[in-house]
Coordinates of C-alpha atoms in Angstrom, one line a residue:
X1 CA 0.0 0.0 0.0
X2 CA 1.6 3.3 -0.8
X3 CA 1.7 6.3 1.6
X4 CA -0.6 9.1 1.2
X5 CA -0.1 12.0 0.2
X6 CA -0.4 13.9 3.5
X7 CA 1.8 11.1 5.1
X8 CA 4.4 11.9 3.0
X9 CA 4.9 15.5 3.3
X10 CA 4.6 15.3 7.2
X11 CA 7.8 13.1 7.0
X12 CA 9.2 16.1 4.7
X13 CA 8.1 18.5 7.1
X14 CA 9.4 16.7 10.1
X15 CA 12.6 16.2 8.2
X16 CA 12.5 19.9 7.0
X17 CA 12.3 20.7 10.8
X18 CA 14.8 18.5 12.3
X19 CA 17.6 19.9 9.4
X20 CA 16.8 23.2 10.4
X21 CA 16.8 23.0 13.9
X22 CA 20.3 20.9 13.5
X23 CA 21.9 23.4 11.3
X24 CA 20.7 26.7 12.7
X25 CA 23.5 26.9 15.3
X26 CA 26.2 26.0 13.3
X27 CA 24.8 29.0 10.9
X28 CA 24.6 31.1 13.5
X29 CA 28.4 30.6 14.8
X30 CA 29.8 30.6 11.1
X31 CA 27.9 34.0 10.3
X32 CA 29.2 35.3 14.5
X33 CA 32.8 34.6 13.8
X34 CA 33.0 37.1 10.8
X35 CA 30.9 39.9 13.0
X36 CA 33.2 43.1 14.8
X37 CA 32.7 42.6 18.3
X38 CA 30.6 45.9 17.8
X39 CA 28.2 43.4 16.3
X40 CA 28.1 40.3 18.5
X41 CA 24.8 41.0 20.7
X42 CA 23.1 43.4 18.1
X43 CA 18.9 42.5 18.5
X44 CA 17.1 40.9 16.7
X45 CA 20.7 38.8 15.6
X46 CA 21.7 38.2 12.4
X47 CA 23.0 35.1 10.7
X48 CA 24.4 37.0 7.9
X49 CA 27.4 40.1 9.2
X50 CA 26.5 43.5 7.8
X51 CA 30.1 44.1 7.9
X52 CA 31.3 41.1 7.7
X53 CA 35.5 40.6 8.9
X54 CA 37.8 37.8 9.2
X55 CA 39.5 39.6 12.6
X56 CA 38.4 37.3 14.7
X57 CA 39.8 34.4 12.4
X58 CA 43.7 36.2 12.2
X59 CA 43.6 37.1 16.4
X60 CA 42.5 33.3 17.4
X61 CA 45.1 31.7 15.0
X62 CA 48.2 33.9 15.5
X63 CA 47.3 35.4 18.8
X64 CA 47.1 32.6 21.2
X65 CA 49.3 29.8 19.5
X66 CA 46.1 28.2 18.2
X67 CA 48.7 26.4 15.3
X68 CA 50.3 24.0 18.8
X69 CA 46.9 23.4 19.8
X70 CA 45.5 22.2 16.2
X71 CA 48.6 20.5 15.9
X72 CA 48.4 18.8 18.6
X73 CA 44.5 17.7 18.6
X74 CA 45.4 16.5 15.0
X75 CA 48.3 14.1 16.7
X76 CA 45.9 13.0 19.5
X77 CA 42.9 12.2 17.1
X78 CA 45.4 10.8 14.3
X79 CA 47.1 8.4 16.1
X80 CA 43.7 7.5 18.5
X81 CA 41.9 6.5 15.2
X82 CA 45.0 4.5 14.0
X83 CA 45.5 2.4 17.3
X84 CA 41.9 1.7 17.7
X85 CA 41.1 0.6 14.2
X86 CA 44.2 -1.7 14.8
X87 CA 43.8 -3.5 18.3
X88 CA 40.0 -4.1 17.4
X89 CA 40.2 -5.2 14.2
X90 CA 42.7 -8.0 15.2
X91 CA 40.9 -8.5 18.8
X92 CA 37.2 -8.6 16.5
X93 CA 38.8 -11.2 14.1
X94 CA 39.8 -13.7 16.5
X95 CA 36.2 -13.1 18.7
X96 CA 34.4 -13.7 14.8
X97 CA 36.4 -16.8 13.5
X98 CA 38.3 -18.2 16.4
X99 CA 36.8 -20.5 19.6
X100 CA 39.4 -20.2 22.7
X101 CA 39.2 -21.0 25.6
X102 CA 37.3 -17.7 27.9
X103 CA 36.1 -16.6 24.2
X104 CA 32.9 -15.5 25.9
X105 CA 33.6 -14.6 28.8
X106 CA 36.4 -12.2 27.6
X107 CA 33.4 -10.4 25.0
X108 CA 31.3 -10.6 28.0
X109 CA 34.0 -8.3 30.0
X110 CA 34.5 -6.1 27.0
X111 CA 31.1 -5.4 26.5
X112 CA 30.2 -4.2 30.0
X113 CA 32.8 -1.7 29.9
X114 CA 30.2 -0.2 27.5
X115 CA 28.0 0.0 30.1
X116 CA 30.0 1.8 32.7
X117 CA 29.6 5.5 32.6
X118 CA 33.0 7.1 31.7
X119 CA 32.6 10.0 34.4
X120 CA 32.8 7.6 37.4
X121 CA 35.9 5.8 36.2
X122 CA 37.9 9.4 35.7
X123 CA 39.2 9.2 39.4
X124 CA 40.7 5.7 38.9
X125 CA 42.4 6.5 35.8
X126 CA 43.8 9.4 37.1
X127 CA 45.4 7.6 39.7
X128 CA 46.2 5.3 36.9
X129 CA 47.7 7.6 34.5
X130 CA 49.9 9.4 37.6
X131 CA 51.5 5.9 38.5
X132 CA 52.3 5.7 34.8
X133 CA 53.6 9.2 34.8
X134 CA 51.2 9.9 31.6
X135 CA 49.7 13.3 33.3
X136 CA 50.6 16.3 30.7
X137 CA 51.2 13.8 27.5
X138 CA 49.6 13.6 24.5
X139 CA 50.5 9.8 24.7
X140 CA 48.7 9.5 27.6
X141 CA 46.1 10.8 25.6
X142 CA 45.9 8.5 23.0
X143 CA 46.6 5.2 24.9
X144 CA 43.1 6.5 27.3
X145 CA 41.1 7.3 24.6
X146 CA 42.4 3.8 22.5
X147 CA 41.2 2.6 25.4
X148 CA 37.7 3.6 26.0
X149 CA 36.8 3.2 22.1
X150 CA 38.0 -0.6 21.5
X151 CA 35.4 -1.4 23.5
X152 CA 32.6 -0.6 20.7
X153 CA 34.6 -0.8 17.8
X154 CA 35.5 -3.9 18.5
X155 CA 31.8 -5.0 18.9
X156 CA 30.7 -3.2 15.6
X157 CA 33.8 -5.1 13.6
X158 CA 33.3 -8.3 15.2
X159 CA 29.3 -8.4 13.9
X160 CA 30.5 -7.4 10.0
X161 CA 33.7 -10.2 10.5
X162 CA 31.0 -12.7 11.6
X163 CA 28.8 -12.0 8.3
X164 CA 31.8 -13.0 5.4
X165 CA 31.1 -15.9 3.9
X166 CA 32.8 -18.9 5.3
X167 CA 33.3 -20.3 1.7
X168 CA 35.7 -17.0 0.9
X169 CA 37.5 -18.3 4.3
X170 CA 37.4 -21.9 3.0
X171 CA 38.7 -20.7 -0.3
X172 CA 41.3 -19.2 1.0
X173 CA 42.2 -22.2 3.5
X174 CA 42.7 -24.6 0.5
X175 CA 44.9 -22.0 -1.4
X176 CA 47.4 -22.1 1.5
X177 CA 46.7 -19.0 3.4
X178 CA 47.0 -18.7 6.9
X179 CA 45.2 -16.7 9.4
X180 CA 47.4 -13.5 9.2
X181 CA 47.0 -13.7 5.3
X182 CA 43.3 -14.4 5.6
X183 CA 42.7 -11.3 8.1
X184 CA 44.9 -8.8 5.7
X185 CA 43.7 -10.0 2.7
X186 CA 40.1 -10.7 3.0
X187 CA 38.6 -10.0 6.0
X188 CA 39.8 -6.0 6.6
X189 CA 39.0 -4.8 2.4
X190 CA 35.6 -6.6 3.3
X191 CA 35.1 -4.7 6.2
X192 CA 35.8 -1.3 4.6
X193 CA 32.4 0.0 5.3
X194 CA 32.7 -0.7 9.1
X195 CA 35.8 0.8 9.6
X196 CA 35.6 4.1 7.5
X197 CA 32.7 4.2 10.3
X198 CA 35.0 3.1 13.1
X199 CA 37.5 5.4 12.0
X200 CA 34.5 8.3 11.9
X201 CA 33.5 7.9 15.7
X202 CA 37.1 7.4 16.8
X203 CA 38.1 10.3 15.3
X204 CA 35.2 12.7 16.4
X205 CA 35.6 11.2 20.0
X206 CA 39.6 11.8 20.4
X207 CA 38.8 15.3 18.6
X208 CA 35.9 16.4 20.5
X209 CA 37.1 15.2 23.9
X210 CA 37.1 18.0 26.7
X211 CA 36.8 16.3 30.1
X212 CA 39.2 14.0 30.7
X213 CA 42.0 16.1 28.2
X214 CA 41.0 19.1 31.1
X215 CA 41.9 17.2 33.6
X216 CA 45.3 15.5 32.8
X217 CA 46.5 18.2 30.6
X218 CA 48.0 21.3 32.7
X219 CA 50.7 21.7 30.4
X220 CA 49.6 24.6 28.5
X221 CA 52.4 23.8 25.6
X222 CA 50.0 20.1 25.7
X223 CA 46.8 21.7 25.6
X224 CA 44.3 20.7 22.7
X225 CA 41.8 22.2 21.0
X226 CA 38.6 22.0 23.4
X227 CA 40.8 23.2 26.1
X228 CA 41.9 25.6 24.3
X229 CA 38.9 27.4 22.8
X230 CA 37.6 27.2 26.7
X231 CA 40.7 29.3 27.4
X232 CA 39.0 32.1 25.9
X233 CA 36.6 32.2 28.5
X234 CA 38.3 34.6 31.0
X235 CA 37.2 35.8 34.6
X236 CA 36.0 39.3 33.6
X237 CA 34.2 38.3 30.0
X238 CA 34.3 36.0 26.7
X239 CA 35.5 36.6 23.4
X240 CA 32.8 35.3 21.6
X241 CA 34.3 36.5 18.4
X242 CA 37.4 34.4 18.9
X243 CA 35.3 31.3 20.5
X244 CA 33.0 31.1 17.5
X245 CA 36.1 31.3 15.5
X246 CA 38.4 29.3 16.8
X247 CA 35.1 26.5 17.1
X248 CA 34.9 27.3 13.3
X249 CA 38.1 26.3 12.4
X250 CA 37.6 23.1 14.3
X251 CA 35.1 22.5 12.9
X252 CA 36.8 21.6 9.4
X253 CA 38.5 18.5 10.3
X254 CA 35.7 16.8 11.2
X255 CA 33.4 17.6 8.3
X256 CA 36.9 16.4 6.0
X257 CA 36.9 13.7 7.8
X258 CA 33.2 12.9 7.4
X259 CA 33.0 13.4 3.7
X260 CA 36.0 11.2 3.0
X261 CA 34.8 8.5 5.9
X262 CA 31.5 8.9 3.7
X263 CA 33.5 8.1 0.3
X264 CA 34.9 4.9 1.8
X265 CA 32.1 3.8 3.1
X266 CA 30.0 3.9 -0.3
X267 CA 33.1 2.4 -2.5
X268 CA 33.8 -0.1 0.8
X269 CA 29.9 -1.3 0.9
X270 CA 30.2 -1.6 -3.0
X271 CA 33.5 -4.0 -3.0
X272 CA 32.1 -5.8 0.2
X273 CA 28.8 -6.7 -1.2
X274 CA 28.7 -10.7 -1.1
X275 CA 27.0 -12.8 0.0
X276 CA 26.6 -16.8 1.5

């Protein structure tokens, strides 16, 4: 039976809505970082400057060492992503096509860690990270933040490992390949789709991360960028300008990241699509 008519332009409508209402604030920050400070609480607001200038954009880039900061989130994210998708592809191939002793018990563990709030395990590893002597590293960052995402991405890899065909594995078995050959050869150009979307969330997680970077980070040289667009909140009063700026700018690496994560993930489905 096909929808009617009404039907179907409610769900436009309610889609209409939902992009407008998602999009509005990042509108209203791009159009707030190119307005004169003259301009920031003028009423009724604008989204588009009068007079629009790129001030803010110079001050927040070359006036408070924003290039370390960039640099350094760009590290933290770059090499989270990398040792993620690693350790839980490998720990996701051997929970898909391996039975070991503990198998399920050891996915049991790793999937109530997903369960545990991160907040109330912050005291713990900080205690953690100042016996290892990781406080004020960016290391230290990207071994905690490996750490909390293997958890799920090894959960979504394991479910696409566990959906090859066995006849490919077979296949491959008779031709004299062993597991290593298998897992590089098969099973990770198979499972393009589910890690360009691993990659996505590991990324935007090590990027985006404020909480736990604020509190073992008081290095200011080992700042990154969350921390550091907070930093222009100051005791007497904000400078929107630069926040809205400087949020601007970090802004771009993710939506990069998402188109090309988006790219893979089309091309990856497309080379990946067989079935039993």
């Amino acid at each position: 039976m096909r929808p009617a008519r009404w039907s179907i332009a409610a769900r436009l409508a309610l889609v209409a809505v939902g992009g407008i209402v998602m999009v509005l604030p990042f509108l209203y920050m791009l159009g707030t970082s190119f307005k004169p400070h003259a301009f920031l609480f003028e009423l009724p607001p604008r989204l588009v400057p009068e007079d629009p200038t790129t001030a803010n954009y110079a001050t927040a880039w070359t006036g408070n060492d924003f290039g370390r900061y960039f640099l350094n989130s760009a590290y933290v994210a770059i090499a989270t992503t990398v040792a993620v998708l690693t350790v839980s592809s490998m720990m996701a191939y051997a929970f898909a096509r391996f039975d070991f002793v503990g198998k399920r018990l050891g996915f049991g563990v790793l999937m109530a860690g997903l369960m545990i709030p991160g907040i109330i395990t912050i005291v713990p590893q900080f205690v953690l990270a100042t016996n290892l002597r990781l406080l004020n590293s960016l290391n230290g960052l990207v071994l905690f933040y490996t750490g909390a995402g293997v958890a799920f991405t090894t959960f979504l890899l394991r479910g696409f490992f566990e959906r090859v065909p066995r006849a490919l594995d077979e296949a491959m078995t008779i031709d004299g390949a062993g597991p290593v050959r298998k897992f590089l050869r098969l099973y990770l150009p198979l499972a393009r789709p589910a890690l360009a979307t691993a990659a996505i969330f590991s990324f935007l997680g090590a990027w985006d991360e404020f909480v736990w970077a604020l509190t073992v980070i008081d290095n200011p040289d080992k700042r990154t960028l969350p921390i550091a667009i907070a930093a222009f909140q100051g005791q007497h009063g904000t400078e929107w300008g630069l926040v809205f700026a400087a949020s601007t700018i970090a802004v771009i690496p993710v939506i990069l990241v998402y188109v090309a994560g988006q790219r893979q993930f089309v091309s990856g489905l497309a080379a990946g699509a067989v079935k039993d």
